[in-house]
Coordinates of C-alpha atoms in Angstrom, one line a residue:
X5 CA -11.2 2.9 -21.0
X6 CA -9.2 2.8 -23.9
X7 CA -5.4 1.7 -23.9
X8 CA -3.6 5.1 -24.2
X9 CA -5.3 5.8 -21.1
X10 CA -4.7 2.2 -19.3
X11 CA -0.7 3.3 -20.4
X12 CA -0.8 6.8 -19.2
X13 CA -1.9 5.7 -16.1
X14 CA 0.9 3.0 -15.6
X15 CA 3.6 5.2 -16.7
X16 CA 2.8 7.6 -14.0
X17 CA 2.4 5.0 -11.8
X18 CA 5.9 4.0 -13.4
X19 CA 7.8 6.6 -13.0
X20 CA 6.3 7.1 -9.7
X21 CA 7.1 4.2 -7.8
X22 CA 10.8 4.9 -9.4
X23 CA 11.1 8.2 -7.4
X24 CA 9.8 6.7 -4.1
X25 CA 11.9 3.8 -4.5
X26 CA 14.6 6.0 -5.3
X27 CA 14.9 8.8 -3.2
X28 CA 12.3 7.0 -0.5
X29 CA 15.9 5.3 0.1
X30 CA 18.2 8.7 -0.1
X31 CA 15.7 10.9 2.7
X32 CA 16.2 7.6 4.6
X33 CA 20.4 7.8 4.7
X34 CA 19.8 11.4 4.7
X35 CA 20.3 12.1 8.0
X36 CA 23.1 9.7 9.3
X37 CA 25.2 10.8 5.9
X38 CA 24.6 14.3 7.3
X39 CA 25.4 13.5 11.1
X40 CA 28.8 12.1 9.4
X41 CA 29.7 15.0 7.7
X42 CA 28.4 17.7 10.6
X43 CA 31.2 14.8 12.5
X44 CA 33.6 15.1 10.4
X45 CA 33.3 19.2 10.5
X46 CA 33.4 19.3 13.6
X47 CA 36.9 17.0 14.2
X48 CA 38.3 19.5 11.4
X49 CA 37.6 22.2 14.1
X50 CA 39.7 20.4 16.7
X51 CA 41.6 19.6 14.1
X52 CA 42.9 22.6 13.3
X53 CA 42.6 23.7 17.7
X54 CA 44.9 20.7 18.3
X55 CA 47.5 21.9 15.5
X56 CA 47.7 25.8 17.3
X57 CA 51.4 26.1 19.1
X58 CA 50.1 28.3 21.4
X59 CA 47.0 25.4 22.9
X60 CA 49.9 23.2 23.4
X61 CA 51.5 25.5 25.1
X62 CA 49.1 26.3 26.9
X63 CA 48.1 22.8 27.6
X64 CA 51.5 21.7 28.9
X65 CA 51.7 24.6 31.8
X66 CA 48.0 23.4 32.8
X67 CA 49.0 19.6 33.8
X68 CA 47.0 18.5 36.2
X69 CA 43.6 19.0 38.0
X70 CA 42.8 21.3 40.2
X71 CA 43.1 24.5 37.9
X72 CA 42.6 28.8 39.2
X73 CA 38.7 29.1 37.3
X74 CA 39.4 33.1 37.3
X75 CA 42.5 32.2 36.1
X76 CA 41.0 29.6 33.0
X77 CA 38.0 31.8 32.2
X78 CA 40.3 35.4 31.2
X79 CA 43.4 33.0 30.3
X80 CA 44.3 32.8 26.2
X81 CA 42.6 29.8 25.9
X82 CA 38.7 30.5 27.2
X83 CA 39.1 33.6 24.3
X84 CA 40.0 31.2 22.0
X85 CA 38.2 28.6 21.9
X86 CA 35.4 31.2 22.8
X87 CA 35.9 33.4 19.1
X88 CA 36.1 30.2 17.1
X89 CA 33.5 28.8 18.8
X90 CA 31.3 32.3 17.6
X91 CA 33.5 32.3 14.1
X92 CA 32.8 28.5 13.0
X93 CA 29.0 28.6 14.3
X94 CA 29.7 25.8 16.7
X95 CA 27.7 24.6 19.7
X96 CA 31.4 24.9 21.5
X97 CA 34.8 24.4 21.4
X98 CA 36.1 22.8 24.9
X99 CA 40.0 22.1 25.2
X100 CA 40.8 20.1 28.3
X101 CA 44.0 18.7 29.1
X102 CA 45.3 15.5 30.1
X103 CA 43.7 15.0 33.5
X104 CA 40.5 15.5 31.2
X105 CA 40.0 19.0 33.5
X106 CA 38.6 21.7 31.2
X107 CA 40.9 24.6 30.6
X108 CA 38.3 26.2 27.5
X109 CA 34.0 25.8 28.1
X110 CA 31.8 28.7 26.6
X111 CA 30.4 28.1 30.5
X112 CA 32.7 29.8 32.6
X113 CA 31.0 27.6 35.4
X114 CA 32.1 24.4 34.2
X115 CA 35.7 25.5 34.3
X116 CA 38.5 23.3 36.1
X117 CA 35.6 21.0 36.5
X118 CA 36.2 17.1 34.1
X119 CA 34.1 16.8 31.4
X120 CA 30.7 14.7 31.0
X121 CA 32.1 12.3 28.4
X122 CA 34.2 10.0 28.5
X123 CA 37.7 10.7 27.2
X124 CA 38.8 7.8 27.6
X125 CA 39.9 7.2 23.4
X126 CA 40.8 10.9 22.5
X127 CA 43.1 10.5 25.9
X128 CA 45.0 7.1 24.0
X129 CA 45.8 9.2 21.3
X130 CA 43.0 9.0 18.6
X131 CA 40.7 11.1 16.8
X132 CA 36.3 10.8 17.7
X133 CA 33.8 10.9 16.2
X134 CA 30.3 10.5 18.2
X135 CA 26.9 11.6 18.9
X136 CA 26.8 12.3 22.7
X137 CA 24.6 14.9 25.6
X138 CA 26.9 16.4 26.9
X139 CA 26.2 20.3 29.5
X140 CA 25.4 22.1 26.9
X141 CA 23.0 19.2 25.2
X142 CA 23.2 17.2 22.8
X143 CA 25.5 17.1 19.7
X144 CA 28.0 15.7 17.0
X145 CA 31.1 15.8 18.2
X146 CA 34.8 15.5 17.0
X147 CA 37.6 15.2 19.5
X148 CA 41.1 15.3 18.4
X149 CA 44.4 15.0 20.5
X150 CA 46.7 17.2 21.0
X151 CA 50.3 16.1 20.6
X152 CA 53.4 18.1 21.7
X153 CA 57.0 18.2 20.2
X154 CA 58.1 15.7 22.3
X155 CA 54.9 13.3 20.9
X156 CA 53.8 13.8 24.4
X157 CA 49.8 13.5 25.2
X158 CA 49.1 16.9 26.5
X159 CA 45.7 17.1 26.3
X160 CA 42.8 17.3 23.1
X161 CA 40.2 19.2 22.0
X162 CA 36.4 18.5 21.6
X163 CA 34.4 21.1 19.4
X164 CA 30.2 20.0 18.6
X165 CA 27.3 20.8 16.6
X166 CA 24.3 20.5 18.2
X167 CA 22.3 17.9 16.7
X168 CA 19.6 20.5 16.2
X169 CA 21.2 22.3 13.8
X170 CA 21.5 19.2 12.2
X171 CA 18.6 18.3 12.1
X172 CA 17.1 21.3 10.4
X173 CA 19.8 20.6 7.6
X174 CA 17.9 17.5 7.4
X175 CA 14.4 19.1 7.0
X176 CA 16.0 21.0 4.3
X177 CA 17.9 18.0 2.5
X178 CA 14.6 15.9 2.9
X179 CA 12.7 19.7 1.8
X180 CA 14.6 19.3 -1.6
X181 CA 14.4 16.2 -3.0
X182 CA 11.0 16.2 -2.2
X183 CA 11.1 19.0 -4.4
X184 CA 12.9 17.0 -6.8
X185 CA 11.1 13.5 -6.8
X186 CA 8.1 15.7 -7.4
X187 CA 9.4 18.1 -10.6
X188 CA 10.9 14.2 -11.5
X189 CA 6.9 13.0 -11.7
X190 CA 5.6 15.7 -13.5
X191 CA 7.9 15.5 -15.9
X192 CA 7.5 12.4 -16.2
X193 CA 3.7 12.9 -17.0
X194 CA 3.8 15.8 -19.4
X195 CA 6.4 12.9 -21.0
X196 CA 4.2 10.2 -20.6
X197 CA 0.8 12.7 -21.7
X198 CA 2.5 13.8 -25.4
X199 CA 3.9 9.9 -25.8
X200 CA 0.2 9.6 -25.4
X201 CA -1.0 12.4 -27.7
X202 CA 1.5 10.9 -30.3
X203 CA 0.8 7.4 -30.1
X204 CA -3.1 8.3 -30.6
X205 CA -2.2 10.3 -33.7
X206 CA 0.4 7.6 -34.8
X207 CA -2.9 5.3 -34.0
X208 CA -5.1 7.9 -35.7
X209 CA -7.3 7.5 -32.9
X210 CA -7.9 3.7 -32.8
X211 CA -7.8 1.3 -30.1
X212 CA -6.2 -2.2 -30.2
X213 CA -9.2 -3.5 -31.2
X214 CA -10.9 -1.5 -33.4
X215 CA -6.9 -2.0 -35.2
X216 CA -6.5 -5.6 -35.1
X217 CA -10.1 -6.1 -37.2
X218 CA -9.0 -2.6 -39.6
X219 CA -6.4 -4.6 -40.9
X220 CA -8.3 -8.5 -40.7
X221 CA -11.1 -6.7 -42.9
X222 CA -8.1 -4.9 -45.0
X223 CA -6.4 -7.9 -46.0
X224 CA -9.7 -10.1 -46.5
X225 CA -11.0 -7.2 -48.9
X226 CA -7.6 -6.4 -50.8
X227 CA -7.0 -9.9 -51.1
X228 CA -10.6 -10.5 -53.0
X229 CA -10.4 -7.5 -55.1
X230 CA -10.3 -8.2 -59.2
X231 CA -8.3 -5.0 -59.0
X232 CA -4.3 -5.1 -57.7
X233 CA -3.6 -2.1 -55.2
X234 CA -0.6 -0.9 -53.7
X235 CA 0.0 1.4 -51.5
X236 CA 3.6 3.0 -50.4
X237 CA 4.3 6.0 -47.3
X238 CA 5.1 9.4 -47.5
X239 CA 8.8 7.4 -47.5
X240 CA 8.5 6.0 -50.0
X241 CA 8.6 1.8 -48.8
X242 CA 5.7 -0.5 -49.9
X243 CA 3.1 -0.2 -46.7
X244 CA 0.6 -3.0 -48.6
X245 CA -0.1 -5.0 -51.8
X246 CA -2.4 -7.3 -53.0
X247 CA -1.6 -10.8 -54.5
X248 CA -3.3 -9.2 -58.1
X249 CA -1.2 -6.0 -57.9
X250 CA 1.8 -8.8 -57.8
X251 CA 0.7 -10.9 -60.2
X252 CA 0.0 -7.5 -62.4
X253 CA 3.2 -5.7 -62.0
X254 CA 5.5 -8.5 -61.2
X255 CA 6.9 -7.6 -58.0
X256 CA 8.2 -9.9 -55.8
X257 CA 9.9 -7.5 -53.6
X258 CA 8.6 -8.1 -49.4
X259 CA 6.8 -5.2 -47.1
X260 CA 8.5 -3.0 -46.1
X261 CA 11.4 -2.7 -50.0
X262 CA 12.1 1.0 -51.4
X263 CA 10.4 1.8 -54.5
X264 CA 13.5 1.5 -56.0
X265 CA 13.7 -1.9 -55.1
X266 CA 10.0 -2.8 -56.6
X267 CA 11.2 -3.2 -60.6
X268 CA 8.4 -0.1 -61.9
X269 CA 8.7 0.8 -64.8
X270 CA 9.7 4.5 -65.8
X271 CA 6.0 5.0 -66.2
X272 CA 4.9 3.8 -63.3
X273 CA 7.0 5.2 -61.4
X274 CA 6.3 8.6 -62.6
X275 CA 2.5 7.5 -61.6
X276 CA 3.6 7.1 -58.4
X277 CA 5.3 9.8 -57.5
X278 CA 3.1 12.3 -59.9
X279 CA -1.0 10.7 -58.4
X280 CA -2.5 10.4 -61.2
X281 CA -6.6 10.4 -60.8
X282 CA -7.6 10.1 -63.9
X283 CA -6.6 5.8 -65.2
X284 CA -4.0 5.6 -67.8
X285 CA -2.4 3.0 -69.8
X286 CA 1.1 1.2 -69.3
X287 CA 2.3 -1.5 -70.4
X288 CA 3.8 -4.1 -68.1
X289 CA 6.2 -7.3 -70.2
X290 CA 3.2 -7.9 -72.6
X291 CA 0.5 -6.8 -70.1
X292 CA -1.7 -3.9 -70.8
X293 CA -3.0 -2.2 -67.7
X294 CA -5.1 1.2 -66.8
X295 CA -3.1 2.5 -63.6
X296 CA -4.6 5.7 -61.1
X297 CA -3.0 6.8 -57.9
X298 CA -3.8 9.1 -55.6
X299 CA -2.2 10.7 -52.1
X300 CA -3.7 9.7 -49.0
X301 CA -3.8 12.5 -46.2
X302 CA -5.4 12.2 -42.5
X303 CA -5.5 14.6 -39.7
X304 CA -3.4 17.4 -42.2
X305 CA -0.4 14.5 -42.5
X306 CA 1.2 13.1 -45.5
X307 CA -0.1 8.7 -45.6
X308 CA 1.8 8.1 -49.0
X309 CA 0.3 7.1 -51.9
X310 CA -2.9 4.3 -53.0
X311 CA -2.7 3.2 -57.2
X312 CA -4.8 0.8 -58.6
X313 CA -4.2 -1.7 -60.8
X314 CA -6.4 -3.1 -63.8
X315 CA -6.2 -5.5 -66.3
X316 CA -6.8 -4.1 -69.7
X317 CA -5.2 -7.4 -72.0
X318 CA -7.8 -9.2 -72.3
X319 CA -9.5 -5.9 -73.6
X320 CA -6.5 -5.4 -75.5
X321 CA -6.4 -8.4 -76.9
X322 CA -10.4 -8.9 -78.0
X323 CA -10.3 -5.3 -79.5
X324 CA -7.4 -6.3 -81.4
X325 CA -9.1 -9.3 -82.4
X326 CA -12.5 -7.7 -83.5
X327 CA -10.7 -4.9 -85.3
X328 CA -9.3 -8.1 -87.8
X329 CA -13.1 -9.1 -88.0
X330 CA -13.9 -6.0 -88.5
X331 CA -11.6 -5.6 -91.5
X332 CA -12.2 -9.0 -92.7
X333 CA -16.2 -8.0 -92.9
X334 CA -15.7 -4.8 -94.3
X335 CA -13.5 -6.8 -97.0
X336 CA -16.3 -10.0 -97.7
X337 CA -19.2 -6.6 -98.3
X338 CA -16.8 -4.7 -100.3
X339 CA -16.3 -8.7 -102.0
X340 CA -20.2 -9.5 -102.2
X341 CA -21.2 -5.8 -103.8
X342 CA -18.4 -6.7 -106.7
X343 CA -19.6 -10.1 -106.5
X344 CA -23.4 -8.8 -107.0
X345 CA -21.7 -6.5 -110.4
X346 CA -20.0 -8.3 -112.2
X347 CA -23.1 -11.5 -112.1
X348 CA -25.7 -8.6 -112.9
X349 CA -23.2 -7.6 -115.8
X350 CA -22.6 -11.5 -116.9
X351 CA -26.8 -12.0 -116.2
X352 CA -26.8 -8.5 -118.6
X353 CA -24.8 -10.0 -121.3
X354 CA -26.5 -13.3 -121.8
X355 CA -29.8 -12.1 -121.2
X356 CA -29.4 -9.9 -124.7
X357 CA -27.8 -13.2 -126.4
X358 CA -23.7 -11.7 -126.0
X359 CA -22.4 -15.1 -125.7
X360 CA -19.4 -14.4 -126.4
X361 CA -18.6 -11.7 -124.7
X362 CA -20.1 -13.5 -122.1
X363 CA -17.8 -16.0 -121.7
X364 CA -14.3 -13.8 -122.3
X365 CA -15.8 -11.4 -119.7
X366 CA -16.6 -15.5 -117.2
X367 CA -12.7 -16.3 -118.0
X368 CA -11.1 -13.0 -116.7
X369 CA -13.5 -12.7 -113.8
X370 CA -12.2 -16.2 -112.9
X371 CA -8.3 -15.6 -113.4
X372 CA -8.7 -12.0 -111.4
X373 CA -7.3 -12.4 -108.7
X374 CA -9.1 -12.6 -105.2
X375 CA -10.1 -10.1 -102.4
X376 CA -9.3 -6.1 -103.0
X377 CA -7.0 -6.4 -106.4
X378 CA -3.6 -6.3 -104.2
X379 CA -1.4 -7.8 -106.9
X380 CA 1.3 -10.5 -105.0
X381 CA -1.6 -11.4 -102.4
X382 CA -0.2 -14.7 -103.1
X383 CA 3.2 -14.5 -102.7
X384 CA 1.3 -14.3 -99.2
X385 CA 0.4 -18.6 -98.1
X386 CA -0.7 -18.4 -94.6
X387 CA -3.4 -18.4 -94.0
X388 CA -4.1 -15.7 -91.6
X389 CA -1.6 -13.1 -93.0
X390 CA -3.6 -13.6 -96.5
X391 CA -7.1 -12.7 -95.3
X392 CA -5.9 -9.4 -93.3
X393 CA -3.9 -8.2 -95.6
X394 CA -6.9 -8.2 -98.2
X395 CA -8.9 -7.4 -95.1
X396 CA -6.9 -3.8 -94.7
X397 CA -6.8 -3.5 -98.4
X398 CA -10.3 -3.4 -98.5
X399 CA -9.7 -1.1 -95.6
X400 CA -6.9 1.3 -97.0
X401 CA -9.4 2.2 -100.1
X402 CA -12.2 2.8 -98.1
X403 CA -9.8 5.7 -96.6
X404 CA -8.5 6.8 -99.4
X405 CA -5.4 5.2 -99.6
X406 CA -3.9 2.7 -101.9
X407 CA -2.5 -0.8 -100.4
X408 CA 0.2 -2.4 -102.0
X409 CA 2.4 -5.9 -101.7
X410 CA 6.6 -5.3 -101.6
X411 CA 8.1 -7.1 -104.4
X412 CA 9.8 -9.5 -102.2
X413 CA 6.7 -10.5 -100.4
X414 CA 6.7 -14.0 -99.5
X415 CA 5.5 -15.6 -96.8
X416 CA 5.2 -19.8 -96.3
X417 CA 4.3 -21.7 -93.1
X418 CA 2.1 -21.0 -90.5
X419 CA 2.0 -18.9 -87.9
X420 CA 2.8 -19.9 -84.5
X421 CA 0.3 -17.2 -82.5
X422 CA -1.6 -15.9 -85.1
X423 CA -3.2 -13.0 -83.1
X424 CA 0.0 -11.9 -81.3
X425 CA 1.6 -11.0 -85.5
X426 CA -1.6 -9.4 -86.2
X427 CA -2.0 -7.4 -83.7
X428 CA 1.4 -6.1 -84.5
X429 CA 1.2 -5.8 -87.9
X430 CA -1.8 -4.7 -87.9
X431 CA -0.8 -1.8 -85.3
X432 CA 1.6 -1.6 -88.0
X433 CA -0.8 -0.9 -91.0
X434 CA -3.3 0.9 -88.9
X435 CA -0.7 3.4 -87.3
X436 CA 0.7 3.7 -91.4
X437 CA -2.9 4.3 -93.0
X438 CA -4.3 7.4 -89.8
X439 CA -0.7 8.9 -91.3
X440 CA -1.0 8.5 -95.3
X441 CA -5.0 9.6 -95.0
X442 CA -3.9 13.0 -92.7
X443 CA -0.4 14.4 -94.7
X444 CA -0.6 16.9 -96.9
X445 CA 2.7 16.4 -98.1
X446 CA 1.9 15.0 -101.6
X447 CA -0.9 16.6 -103.6
X448 CA -1.8 12.6 -104.7
X449 CA -3.1 9.6 -103.6
X450 CA -2.2 8.2 -99.9
X451 CA 0.0 5.3 -100.3
X452 CA 0.8 2.2 -97.7
X453 CA 3.2 0.3 -98.8
X454 CA 3.9 -3.8 -97.0
X455 CA 6.2 -6.3 -97.2
X456 CA 6.3 -9.3 -95.7
X457 CA 9.5 -11.9 -95.8
X458 CA 10.1 -15.0 -94.0
X459 CA 13.5 -16.5 -93.2
X460 CA 13.7 -19.1 -91.0
X461 CA 11.1 -19.5 -88.8
X462 CA 11.4 -14.9 -88.6
X463 CA 9.0 -13.1 -89.9
X464 CA 10.2 -9.8 -91.3
X465 CA 7.8 -6.8 -91.4
X466 CA 8.7 -4.0 -93.3
X467 CA 5.4 -0.9 -94.1
X468 CA 6.2 2.6 -94.9
X469 CA 4.1 5.8 -95.8
X470 CA 3.8 8.1 -97.3
X471 CA 2.4 10.9 -94.6
X472 CA 4.4 13.3 -93.3
X473 CA 6.5 11.1 -91.2
X474 CA 6.8 11.8 -87.6
X475 CA 6.8 14.8 -86.0
X476 CA 8.7 14.1 -82.4
X477 CA 11.1 16.3 -81.1
X478 CA 13.0 13.2 -80.2
X479 CA 11.8 10.0 -82.7
X480 CA 12.7 7.5 -80.1
X481 CA 9.4 8.9 -78.4
X482 CA 7.2 6.8 -80.7
X483 CA 8.0 4.0 -78.5
X484 CA 6.9 5.1 -75.5
X485 CA 3.9 5.1 -73.8
X486 CA 0.9 7.2 -74.0
X487 CA 3.2 9.1 -77.1
X488 CA 0.3 9.8 -79.6
X489 CA -1.2 11.8 -82.4
X490 CA -4.3 11.3 -82.0
X491 CA -7.2 12.3 -79.9
X492 CA -6.6 9.6 -77.3
X493 CA -10.0 12.1 -74.7
X494 CA -12.2 9.2 -75.8
X495 CA -9.7 5.8 -75.1
X496 CA -9.9 3.7 -71.4
X497 CA -6.7 5.3 -70.3
X498 CA -5.8 7.1 -73.0
X499 CA -4.0 6.2 -76.8
X500 CA -0.5 5.5 -77.6
X501 CA 0.0 2.2 -76.5
X502 CA -0.4 -0.3 -80.3
X503 CA 3.9 0.3 -80.7
X504 CA 4.5 -0.1 -77.0
X505 CA 2.3 -3.0 -77.1
X506 CA 4.1 -4.1 -80.4
X507 CA 7.4 -3.9 -78.6
X508 CA 6.8 -6.0 -76.1
X509 CA 5.2 -8.6 -78.2
X510 CA 8.5 -8.6 -81.0
X511 CA 11.1 -8.1 -77.6
X512 CA 9.2 -10.9 -75.9
X513 CA 11.0 -14.2 -78.1
X514 CA 14.4 -11.2 -78.9
X515 CA 13.1 -9.4 -81.6
X516 CA 12.4 -6.0 -82.3
X517 CA 10.1 -3.0 -83.6
X518 CA 12.6 -0.2 -85.2
X519 CA 12.3 3.1 -86.0
X520 CA 14.2 2.6 -90.2
X521 CA 13.2 5.8 -91.0
X522 CA 11.2 8.7 -89.4
X523 CA 10.1 10.3 -92.6
X524 CA 9.0 13.5 -92.7
X525 CA 9.1 17.0 -95.7
X526 CA 13.0 16.5 -96.1
X527 CA 12.2 13.3 -98.3
X528 CA 9.2 14.2 -100.4
X529 CA 11.7 15.2 -103.2
X530 CA 13.1 11.4 -103.0
X531 CA 11.3 9.4 -105.4
X532 CA 12.6 6.0 -104.5
X533 CA 10.6 6.6 -101.1
X534 CA 7.3 7.7 -100.4
X535 CA 8.2 10.0 -98.1
X536 CA 6.9 9.1 -94.7
X537 CA 7.5 6.9 -92.0
X538 CA 9.4 3.5 -92.6
X539 CA 8.8 0.7 -89.8
X540 CA 10.5 -2.8 -89.2
X541 CA 9.6 -5.6 -87.2
X542 CA 11.3 -8.9 -86.1
X543 CA 9.6 -11.5 -84.7
X544 CA 11.9 -14.3 -84.5
X545 CA 9.7 -17.6 -84.1
X546 CA 6.6 -16.3 -85.5
X547 CA 6.2 -19.2 -88.2
X548 CA 5.9 -22.7 -87.8
X549 CA 6.1 -25.2 -90.9
X550 CA 3.0 -26.8 -91.9
X551 CA -0.4 -26.5 -93.3
X552 CA -3.7 -25.4 -90.7
X553 CA -6.4 -28.8 -91.8
X554 CA -8.6 -28.3 -94.0

């Protein structure tokens, strides 16, 4: 037997027991209550008759024990007593004098005789309520003394209501009571059934032991997952979150907290409010995560939203490092070809006996600046940035873009976090190269200007390009997650995370990235600027004094 059925039966049993106790007590006392009620009614009639001036006057004349029954039968008191009994529906109205002799009675044969019950209490001036058997059978009686104007007791009035009538009234009351009890029981059963149905819907038809097993399995699975999982109900309150989700999203709020109290970024909040089954990239602090969500429904009811979170920070870092390695490999490959060409030239000169020309050519080659011939690269003493810029110059050359260093470029010391610094610099240069290569605003070769300056431990980076500038309606949106002019259909989570991540890295140490000039067509006529966008990055604490060990 299911727990829902057990609870239903228990509720019905409790309701039935409560009704039996409550209505049983009422039924057990209803007879006594009705007897008292009818006795009070009989006494009220007796009091009314006893207060009649004609009754008091008649009893004053009819004293003694020797009364003429024929005169009593035709007397005023007899007619009045019979008329009152008929109109009130009582069994009898008996009038007796102070000697207990009946002067009015429904049975004419009883007139002039002594009453059949003890009249001592009422003749003492007291009202009497009792149940007794007389000449007309058992009845509930109310007796009231008759007092004349002088205060002298001249007789009494006794009114009786048949106990059979009381019993009929008791049966009717009991029947009504039982009917009400059955109706209450029926309402209770219907309510218990509706409650059981509601319970079954809330628990999706699962039994308690199944719910316990389900919760245990859920906790074991969710906390064993390598991905973060977060669930909210239809009211927007946190219902479940595993340890990985707390770690990735930085959530400390307890289960039951409102969405507004979780501290989600606007992008994550949008994904919860508007479920996105396709993973979308988002930044949380210094992390990049892939987030997807879907709405859960059961029995046509909205149960809430489940959001899964995958950490992509390590993959993004590896991608950046791989990009740097590819750029350097491309630069080395280009240098290898250039070196081979120079050796071929030198070998030809020597083979044909042009020794002086070979010496001059060799002096020119050894005096030439390394790399892709990037002017000003010697001002960058930091080895990571030196090699990185040399590689980016080669990559730009292959894309048909000229990369140059600003005249004020000067970088001394070494990077405290080379990966973070090259991530920021590389993102700005890559975006500038893409913009300059795709820019159609000028017929000349695309150009990117980079300027790096160190001040104390801060690295300042300025990157300008000759592209078409920022084409967004609001140029500040360029730092928003997911904003990109490139096709991101083949990239997991989409594009538009580079600038957002770079800004997160800069702001980690109270630095920042700013869009100094959005560029555009209005700037192409100026001779002192390239015409494209200009970004300025401030990386505080990026540099430390000293040099790398050889």
